[in-house]
Coordinates of C-alpha atoms in Angstrom, one line a residue:
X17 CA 0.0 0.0 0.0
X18 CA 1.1 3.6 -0.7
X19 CA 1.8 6.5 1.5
X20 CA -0.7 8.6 -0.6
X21 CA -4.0 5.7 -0.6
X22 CA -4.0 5.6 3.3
X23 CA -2.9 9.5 4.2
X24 CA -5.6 11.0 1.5
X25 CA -9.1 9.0 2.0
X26 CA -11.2 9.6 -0.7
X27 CA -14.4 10.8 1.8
X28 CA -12.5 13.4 3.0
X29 CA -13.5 17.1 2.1
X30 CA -11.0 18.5 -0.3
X31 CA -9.6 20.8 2.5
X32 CA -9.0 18.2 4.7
X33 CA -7.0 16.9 1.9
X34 CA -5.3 20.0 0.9
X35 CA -4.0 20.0 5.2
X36 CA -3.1 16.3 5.3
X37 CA -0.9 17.0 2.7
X38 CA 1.0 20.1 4.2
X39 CA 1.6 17.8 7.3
X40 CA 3.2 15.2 5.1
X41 CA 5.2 17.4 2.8
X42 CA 6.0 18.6 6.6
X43 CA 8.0 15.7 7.3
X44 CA 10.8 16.3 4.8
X45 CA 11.6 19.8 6.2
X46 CA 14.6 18.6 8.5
X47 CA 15.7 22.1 8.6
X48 CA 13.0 24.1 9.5
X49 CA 13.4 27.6 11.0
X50 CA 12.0 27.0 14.5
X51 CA 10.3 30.8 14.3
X52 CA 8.2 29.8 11.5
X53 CA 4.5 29.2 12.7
X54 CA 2.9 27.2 9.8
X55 CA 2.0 24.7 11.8
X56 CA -0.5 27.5 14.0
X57 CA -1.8 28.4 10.6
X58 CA -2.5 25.1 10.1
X59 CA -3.9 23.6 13.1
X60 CA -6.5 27.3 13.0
X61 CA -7.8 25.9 9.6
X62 CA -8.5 22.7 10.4
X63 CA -10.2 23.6 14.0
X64 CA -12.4 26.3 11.7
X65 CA -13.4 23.9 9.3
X66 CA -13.3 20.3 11.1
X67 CA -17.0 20.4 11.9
X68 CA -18.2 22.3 8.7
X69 CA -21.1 20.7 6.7
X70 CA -25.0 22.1 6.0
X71 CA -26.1 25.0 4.5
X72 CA -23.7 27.8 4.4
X73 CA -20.6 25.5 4.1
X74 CA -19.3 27.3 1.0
X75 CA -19.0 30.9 2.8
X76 CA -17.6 29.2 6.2
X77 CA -15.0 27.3 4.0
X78 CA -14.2 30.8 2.3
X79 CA -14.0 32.8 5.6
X80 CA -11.6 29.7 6.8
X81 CA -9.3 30.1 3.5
X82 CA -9.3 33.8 4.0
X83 CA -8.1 33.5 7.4
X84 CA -5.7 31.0 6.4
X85 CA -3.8 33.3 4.0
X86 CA -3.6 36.0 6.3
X87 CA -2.2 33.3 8.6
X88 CA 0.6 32.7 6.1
X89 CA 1.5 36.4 5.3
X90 CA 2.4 36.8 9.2
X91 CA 4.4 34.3 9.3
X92 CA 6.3 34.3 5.7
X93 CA 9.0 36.1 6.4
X94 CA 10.4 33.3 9.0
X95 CA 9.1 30.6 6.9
X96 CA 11.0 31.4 3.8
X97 CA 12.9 27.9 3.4
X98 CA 9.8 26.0 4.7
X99 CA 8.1 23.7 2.1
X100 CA 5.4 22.9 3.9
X101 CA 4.8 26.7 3.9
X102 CA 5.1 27.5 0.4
X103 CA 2.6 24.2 -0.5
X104 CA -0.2 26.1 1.9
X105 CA 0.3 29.3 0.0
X106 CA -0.4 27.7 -3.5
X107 CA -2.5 25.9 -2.0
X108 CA -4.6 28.0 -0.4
X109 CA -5.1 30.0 -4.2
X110 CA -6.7 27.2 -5.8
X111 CA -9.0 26.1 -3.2
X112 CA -9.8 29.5 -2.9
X113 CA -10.5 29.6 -7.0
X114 CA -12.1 25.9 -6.7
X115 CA -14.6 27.6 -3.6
X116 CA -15.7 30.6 -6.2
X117 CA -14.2 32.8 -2.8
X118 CA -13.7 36.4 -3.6
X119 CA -10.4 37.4 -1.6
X120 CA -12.1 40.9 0.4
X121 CA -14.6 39.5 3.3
X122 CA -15.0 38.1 6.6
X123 CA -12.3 36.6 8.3
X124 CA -12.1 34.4 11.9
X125 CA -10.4 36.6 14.6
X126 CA -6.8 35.2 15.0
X127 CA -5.8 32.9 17.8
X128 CA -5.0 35.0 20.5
X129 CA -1.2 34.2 22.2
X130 CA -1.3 31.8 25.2
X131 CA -1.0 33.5 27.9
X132 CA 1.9 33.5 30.6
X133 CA 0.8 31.3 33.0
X134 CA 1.6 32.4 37.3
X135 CA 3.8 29.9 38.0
X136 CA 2.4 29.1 40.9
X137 CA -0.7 28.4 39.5
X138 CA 0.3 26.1 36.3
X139 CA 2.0 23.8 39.1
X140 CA -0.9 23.1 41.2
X141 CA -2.7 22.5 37.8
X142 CA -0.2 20.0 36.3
X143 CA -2.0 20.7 32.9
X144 CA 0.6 18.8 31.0
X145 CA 1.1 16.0 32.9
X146 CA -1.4 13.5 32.3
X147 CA -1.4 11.1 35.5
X148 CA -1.2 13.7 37.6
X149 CA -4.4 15.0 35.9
X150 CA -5.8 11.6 35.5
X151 CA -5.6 10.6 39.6
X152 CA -6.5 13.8 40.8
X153 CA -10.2 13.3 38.1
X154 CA -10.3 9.5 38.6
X155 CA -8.7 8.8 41.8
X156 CA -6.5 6.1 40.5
X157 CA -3.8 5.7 38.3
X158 CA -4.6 5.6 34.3
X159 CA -5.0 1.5 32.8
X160 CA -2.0 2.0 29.8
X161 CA -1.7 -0.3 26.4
X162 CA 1.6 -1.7 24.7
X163 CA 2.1 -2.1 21.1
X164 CA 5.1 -2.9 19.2
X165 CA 6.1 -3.7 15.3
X166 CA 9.9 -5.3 15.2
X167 CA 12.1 -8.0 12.9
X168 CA 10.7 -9.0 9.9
X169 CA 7.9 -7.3 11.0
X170 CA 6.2 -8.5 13.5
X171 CA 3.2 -6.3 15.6
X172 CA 2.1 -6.9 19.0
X173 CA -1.2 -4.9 19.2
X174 CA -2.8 -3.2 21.6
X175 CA -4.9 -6.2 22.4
X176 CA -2.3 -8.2 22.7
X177 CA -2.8 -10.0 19.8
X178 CA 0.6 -11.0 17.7
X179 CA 0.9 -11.0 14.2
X180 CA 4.1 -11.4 11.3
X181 CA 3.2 -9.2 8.6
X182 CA 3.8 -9.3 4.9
X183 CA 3.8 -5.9 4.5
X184 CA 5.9 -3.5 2.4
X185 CA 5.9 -0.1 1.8
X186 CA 4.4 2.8 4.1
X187 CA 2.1 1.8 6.3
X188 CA 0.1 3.6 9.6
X189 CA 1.0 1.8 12.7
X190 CA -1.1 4.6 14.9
X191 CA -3.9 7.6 13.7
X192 CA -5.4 9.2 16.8
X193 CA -6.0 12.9 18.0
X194 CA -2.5 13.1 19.7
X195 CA -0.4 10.8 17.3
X196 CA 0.5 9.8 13.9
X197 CA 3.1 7.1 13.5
X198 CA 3.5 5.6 10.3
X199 CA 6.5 2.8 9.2
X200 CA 8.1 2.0 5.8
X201 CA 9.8 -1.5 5.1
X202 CA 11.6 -2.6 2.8
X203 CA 13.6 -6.0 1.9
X204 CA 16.3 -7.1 4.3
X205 CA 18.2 -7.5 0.8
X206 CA 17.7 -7.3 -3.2
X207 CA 15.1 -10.2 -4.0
X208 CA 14.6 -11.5 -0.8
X209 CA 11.3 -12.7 0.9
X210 CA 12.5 -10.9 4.2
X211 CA 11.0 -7.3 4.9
X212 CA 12.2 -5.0 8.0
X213 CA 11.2 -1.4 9.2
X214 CA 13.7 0.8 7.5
X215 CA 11.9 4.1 8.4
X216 CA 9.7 5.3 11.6
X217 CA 8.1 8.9 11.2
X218 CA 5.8 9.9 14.4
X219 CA 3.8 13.2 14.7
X220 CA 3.4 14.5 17.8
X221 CA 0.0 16.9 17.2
X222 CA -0.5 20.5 18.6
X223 CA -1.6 20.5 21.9
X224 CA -2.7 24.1 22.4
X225 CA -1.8 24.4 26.3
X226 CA 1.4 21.9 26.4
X227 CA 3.4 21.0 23.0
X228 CA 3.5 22.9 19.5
X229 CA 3.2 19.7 16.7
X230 CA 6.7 18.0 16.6
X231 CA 8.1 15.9 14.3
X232 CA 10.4 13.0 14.6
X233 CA 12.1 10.9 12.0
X234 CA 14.7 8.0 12.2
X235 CA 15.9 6.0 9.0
X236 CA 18.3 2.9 8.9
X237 CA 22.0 4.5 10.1
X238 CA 20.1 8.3 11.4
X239 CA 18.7 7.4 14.9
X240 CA 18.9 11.5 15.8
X241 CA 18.1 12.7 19.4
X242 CA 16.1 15.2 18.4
X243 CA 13.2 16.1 16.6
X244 CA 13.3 16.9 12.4
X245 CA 13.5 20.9 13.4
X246 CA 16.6 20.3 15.5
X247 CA 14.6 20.5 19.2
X248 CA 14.8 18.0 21.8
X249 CA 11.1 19.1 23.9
X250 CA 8.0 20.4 22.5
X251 CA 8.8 24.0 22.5
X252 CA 7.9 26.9 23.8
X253 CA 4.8 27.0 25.5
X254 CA 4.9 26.4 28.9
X255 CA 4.2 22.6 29.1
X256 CA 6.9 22.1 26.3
X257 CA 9.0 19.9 28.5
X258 CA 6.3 17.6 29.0
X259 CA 7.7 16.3 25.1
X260 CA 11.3 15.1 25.9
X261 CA 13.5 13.3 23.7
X262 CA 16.3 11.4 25.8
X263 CA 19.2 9.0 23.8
X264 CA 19.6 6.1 25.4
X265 CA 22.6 4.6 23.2
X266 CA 24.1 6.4 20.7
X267 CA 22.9 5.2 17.0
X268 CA 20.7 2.6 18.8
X269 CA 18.2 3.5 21.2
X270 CA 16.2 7.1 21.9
X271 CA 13.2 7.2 24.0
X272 CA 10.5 9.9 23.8
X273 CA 8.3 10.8 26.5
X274 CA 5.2 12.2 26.2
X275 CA 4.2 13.5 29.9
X276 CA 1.5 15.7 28.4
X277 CA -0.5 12.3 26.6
X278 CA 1.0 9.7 29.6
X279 CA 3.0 7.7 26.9
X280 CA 6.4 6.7 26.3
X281 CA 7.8 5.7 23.0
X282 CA 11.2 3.5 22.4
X283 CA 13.0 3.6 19.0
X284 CA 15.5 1.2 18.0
X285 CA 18.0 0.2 15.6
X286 CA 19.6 -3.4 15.6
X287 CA 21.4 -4.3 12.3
X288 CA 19.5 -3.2 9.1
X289 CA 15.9 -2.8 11.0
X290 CA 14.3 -0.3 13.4
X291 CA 11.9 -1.2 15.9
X292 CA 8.7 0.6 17.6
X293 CA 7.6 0.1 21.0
X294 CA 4.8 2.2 22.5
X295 CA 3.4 2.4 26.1
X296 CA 0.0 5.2 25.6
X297 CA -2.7 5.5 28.0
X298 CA -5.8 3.5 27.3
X299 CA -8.0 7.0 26.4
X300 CA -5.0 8.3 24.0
X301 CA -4.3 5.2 22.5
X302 CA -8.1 4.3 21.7
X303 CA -8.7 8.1 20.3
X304 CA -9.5 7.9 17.0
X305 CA -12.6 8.1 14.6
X306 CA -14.3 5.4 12.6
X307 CA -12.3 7.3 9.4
X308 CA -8.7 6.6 11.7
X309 CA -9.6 3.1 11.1
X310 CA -6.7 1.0 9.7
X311 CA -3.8 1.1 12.5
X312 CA -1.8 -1.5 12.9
X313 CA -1.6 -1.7 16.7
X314 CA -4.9 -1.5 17.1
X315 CA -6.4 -4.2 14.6
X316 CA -2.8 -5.7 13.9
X317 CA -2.1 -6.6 10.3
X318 CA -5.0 -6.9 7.7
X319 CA -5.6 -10.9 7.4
X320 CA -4.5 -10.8 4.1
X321 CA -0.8 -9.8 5.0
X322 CA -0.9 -12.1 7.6
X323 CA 1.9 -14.9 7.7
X324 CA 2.5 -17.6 9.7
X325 CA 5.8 -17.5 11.8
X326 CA 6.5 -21.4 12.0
X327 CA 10.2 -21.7 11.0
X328 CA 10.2 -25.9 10.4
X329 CA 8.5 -28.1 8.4
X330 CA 9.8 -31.4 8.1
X331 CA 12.4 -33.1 10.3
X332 CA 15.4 -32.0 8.7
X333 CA 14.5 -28.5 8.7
X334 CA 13.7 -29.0 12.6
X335 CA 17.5 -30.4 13.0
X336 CA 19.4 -27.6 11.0
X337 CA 17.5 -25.0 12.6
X338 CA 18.6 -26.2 15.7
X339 CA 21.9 -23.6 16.2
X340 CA 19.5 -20.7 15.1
X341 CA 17.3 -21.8 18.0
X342 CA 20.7 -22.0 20.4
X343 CA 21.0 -18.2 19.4
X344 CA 17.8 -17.4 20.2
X345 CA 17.5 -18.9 23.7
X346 CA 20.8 -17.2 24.3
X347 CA 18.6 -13.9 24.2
X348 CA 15.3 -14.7 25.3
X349 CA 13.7 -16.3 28.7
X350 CA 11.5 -18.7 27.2
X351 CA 10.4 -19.9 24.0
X352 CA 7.3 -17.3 24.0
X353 CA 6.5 -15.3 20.6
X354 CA 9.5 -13.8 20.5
X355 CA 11.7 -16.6 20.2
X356 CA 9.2 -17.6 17.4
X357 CA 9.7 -14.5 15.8
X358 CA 13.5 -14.5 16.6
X359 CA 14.2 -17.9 15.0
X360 CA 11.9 -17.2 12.3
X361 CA 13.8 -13.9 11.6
X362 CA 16.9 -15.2 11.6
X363 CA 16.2 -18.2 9.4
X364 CA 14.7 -16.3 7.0
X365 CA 17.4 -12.8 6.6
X366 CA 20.1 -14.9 6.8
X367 CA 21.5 -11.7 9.6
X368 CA 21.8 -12.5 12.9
X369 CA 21.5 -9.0 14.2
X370 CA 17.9 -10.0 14.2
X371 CA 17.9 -12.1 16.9
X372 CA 19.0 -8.3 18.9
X373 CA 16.0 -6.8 17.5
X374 CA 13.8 -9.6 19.4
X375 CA 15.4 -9.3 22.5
X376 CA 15.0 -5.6 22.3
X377 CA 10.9 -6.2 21.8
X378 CA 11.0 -7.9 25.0
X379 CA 13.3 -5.7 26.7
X380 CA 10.5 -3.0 26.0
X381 CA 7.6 -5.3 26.9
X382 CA 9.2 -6.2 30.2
X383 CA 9.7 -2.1 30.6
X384 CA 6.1 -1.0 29.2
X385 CA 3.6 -4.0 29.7
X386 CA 2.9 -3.0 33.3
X387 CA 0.5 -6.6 33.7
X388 CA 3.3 -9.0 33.9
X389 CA 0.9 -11.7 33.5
X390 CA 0.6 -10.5 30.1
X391 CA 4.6 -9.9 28.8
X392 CA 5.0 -13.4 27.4
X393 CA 2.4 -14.6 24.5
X394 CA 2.3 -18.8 24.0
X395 CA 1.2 -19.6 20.5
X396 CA 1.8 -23.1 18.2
X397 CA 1.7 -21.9 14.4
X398 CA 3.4 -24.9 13.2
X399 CA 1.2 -24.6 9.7
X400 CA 3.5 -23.6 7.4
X401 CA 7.6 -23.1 6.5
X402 CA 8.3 -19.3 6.6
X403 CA 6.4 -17.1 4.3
X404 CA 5.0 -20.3 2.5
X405 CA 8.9 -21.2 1.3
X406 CA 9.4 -24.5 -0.5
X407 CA 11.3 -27.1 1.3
X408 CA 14.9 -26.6 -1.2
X409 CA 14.5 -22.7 -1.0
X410 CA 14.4 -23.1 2.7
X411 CA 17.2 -25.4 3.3
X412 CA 19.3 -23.1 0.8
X413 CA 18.4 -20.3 3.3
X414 CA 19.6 -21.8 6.5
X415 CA 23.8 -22.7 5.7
X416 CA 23.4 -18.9 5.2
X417 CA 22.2 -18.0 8.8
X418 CA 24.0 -20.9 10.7
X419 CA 27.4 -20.1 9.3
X420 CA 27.1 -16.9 11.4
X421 CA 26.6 -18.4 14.4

C-alpha cells in the first residue's frame, strides 16, 4: 500500500485533503526555522473547518481560506525555506478559486497568544502532565496499552494480539487525536522474501496548552536525538518539556516521553531494522474516529498480509535449525513469541543481528507492559515453513544464517 492511498481518503472534504498534505510534505523539512508558525496556521484551519457541513458551508470554507492566507502572510517572512509553507500558500489560491471565494470578506479573529501562566498556578494544575491529571479526576492511576512492530515485521497490538506481517511499503501503525506514527519497510536484501522497518516517522500533534506539533524521524544509520527541526522538547509553550526526547545509546536506542498524553515511546535500531515500542494510556491510544480506522496496533495486520511464523516443516529442517534456535535462547527467557519471531527472523534474513531486534521487543515489553501476567504470548503456528517457502529454498536459506553463528 502507498503513502498517498492511506494519508488521503477519498471521503474526506478537499480541505481536509489539501491540510493532510501540508503535514506530510512537513515531514521532509529537516531544517526548518524554529520561528516559522505554519503549523499554527495550520492547526487554526483545520479547527475552523473540522465540523463544517450544512447549509452555508461554501462561505464558512471561504472565511476559513481567507483567514488561512492572512495566517501565512504573518508568518512568511520566518518561513522562507519551509516547504510545507510554500505548499499552503499555492494551496490555499486554488482552493480558494475551486470555492468561487472572492479574496475581500470576513475573516475568523486570529488565535489570541497563550498566555503567561503564574507559576504558581500552572504547578498546582499539572496541565501537561497527564497522570497527575488523571488521579486527581479518577482517583487512581490511568489503565496503559503496549504495542510494538519489530524484525521481519512482527506487531504486537494493543490487544495483545501477535501478528508477522507481509507488508511492504508505508504503512500507519497509529492515527489518533495526539499521534500519527507511520512505518516503511523494505527488503532485508535485493530479491529477498525478508521485509524490516527501514523508516519510523511519528507526529506528535499541537496540543494548544502543552506542545507545538513536533516531528520525529529515524531512517536505517540516522537514529537523531532530536526532533526533524533540530529540538529536543515540545517547544515553547509552557508545558513544552512535558515532550522530551532522551538517547539512550548512541545510534541505537532514543526514548521519547510524552508527559502531556502519559505515553512513552522506544525507538531502536539493531542491524539493518528499526523497531517501535509504545506504552500510551488507554483513552490516547483508543482516540481515534471510525475514518482513523486501519492502524496496525490497534487491529494488527489486515488478514491478508498475515503470515504464519512457523520456522520448520519437516524433520530436517527442525535439526538444521537447531543452532539458530541455540542463538535465540541465548537472548530470550522462554520460548514465548518472541523466540518464534526470533528464530523465524533469523532463518529467513540470513543476519543475525535480528535475533537483537527480538530481545530488544521484550526488553521493552518487560519495561512498558505493566500486567506481567501478560509480557509473554504462548502460541503453536506450526502450519506452514516461513512465508510459504518451499522445502529446497528453505534449506538453501539456513547454511546462510548458521554459518554466522
Amino acid at each position: 500500500m502507498g503513502t498517498a492511498a492511506w494519508l488521503v481518503k477519498p471521503c474526506c472534504s478537499i480541505p481536509a485533503r489539501f491540510l493532510l498534505g501540508i503535514v506530510f510534505l512537513g515531514l521532509f523539512c529537516r531544517h526548518v526555522d524554529s520561528h516559522c508558525k505554519i503549523s499554527r496556521c495550520n492547526s487554526e484551519y483545520l479547527a475552523a473547518t473540522q465540523n463544517v457541513h450544512g447549509p452555508g458551508t461554501n462561505t464558512a470554507y471561504c472565511t476559513a481560506l481567507r483567514s488561512y492566507s492572512r495566517c501565512t502572510r504573518r508568518t512568511a517572512r520566518t518561513c522562507r525555506g519551509n516547504l510545507a509553507y510554500h505548499s499552503a500558500v499555492y494551496g490555499i489560491e486554488d482552493l480558494m478559486i475551486q470555492n468561487n471565494c472572492s479574496r475581500e470578506g470576513p475573516t475568523s479573529p486570529p488565535w489570541p497568544p497563550a498566555p503567561e501562566p503564574h507559576k504558581d498556578s500552572f504547578g498546582s494544575l499539572d496541565i501537561c502532565d497527564y497522570e497527575k491529571n488523571y488521579a486527581h479526576k479518577h482517583g487512581q492511576p490511568p489503565a496503559y496499552q503496549h504495542c510494538a512492530i519489530f524484525g521481519d515485521p512482527h506487531v504486537r497490538t494493543f490487544s495483545d494480539e501477535f501478528h508477522t506481517c507481509r507488508v511492504e511499503g508505508s504503512w500507519p501503525l497509529l492515527d489518533n487525536h495526539y499521534l500519527f506514527v507511520q512505518a516503511t519497510s523494505h527488503p532485508v536484501v535485493k530479491g529477498s522474501n525478508a521485509t524490516s522497518i527501514g523508516k519510523l516517522t511519528i507526529i506528535f500533534k499541537d496540543v494548544k496548552e502543552c506542545i507545538d506539533q513536533k516531528v520525529y524521524q529515524a531512517e536505517i544509520g540516522d537514529l537523531p536525538a532530536a526532533f526533524v527541526d533540530g529540538s529536543r522538547n515540545g517547544g515553547e509553550r509552557p508545558g513544552g518539556n512535558s515532550l522530551a526526547i532522551h538517547e539512550r545509546s548512541p545510534g541505537r536506542h532514543v526514548e521519547i516521553r510524552a508527559a502531556y498524553i502519559g505515553t512513552t515511546i522506544a525507538v531502536r535500531q539493531a542491524g539493518k531494522q528499526i523497531s517501535f515500542s509504545i506504552r500510551a494510556a488507554e483513552e490516547v491510544a483508543f482516540s481515534f474516529t471510525e475514518e482513523q480506522d486501519l492502524q496496525l496496533c490497534v487491529g494488527g495486520c489486515p488478514p491478508s498480509q498475515r503470515i504464519s511464523r512457523s520456522p520448520c516443516g519437516p524433520s530436517a529442517v527442525a535439526l538444521a535449525a537447531e543452532k539458530v534456535r541455540r542463538l535465540c535462547r541465548g537472548k530470550l527467557p522462554a520460548e514465548d513469541v518472541y523466540f518464534q519471531s526470533c528464530v523465524f527472523d533469523v532463518v529467513t534474513s540470513g543476519d543475525v543481528n535480528f535475533s537483537l531486534a527480538a530481545h530488544d521487543a521484550f526488553e521493552d515489553a518487560r519495561a512498558f507492559q505493566m500486567d506481567f501476567r501478560k509480557l509473554h504470548i504462548f502460541e503453536t503456528d506450526a502450519t506452514s515453513s516461513p512465508r510459504g517457502l518451499p522445502l529446497l529454498l528453505l534449506l538453501l536459506l539456513l547454511p546462510v544464517a548458521i554459518s554466522g553463528l
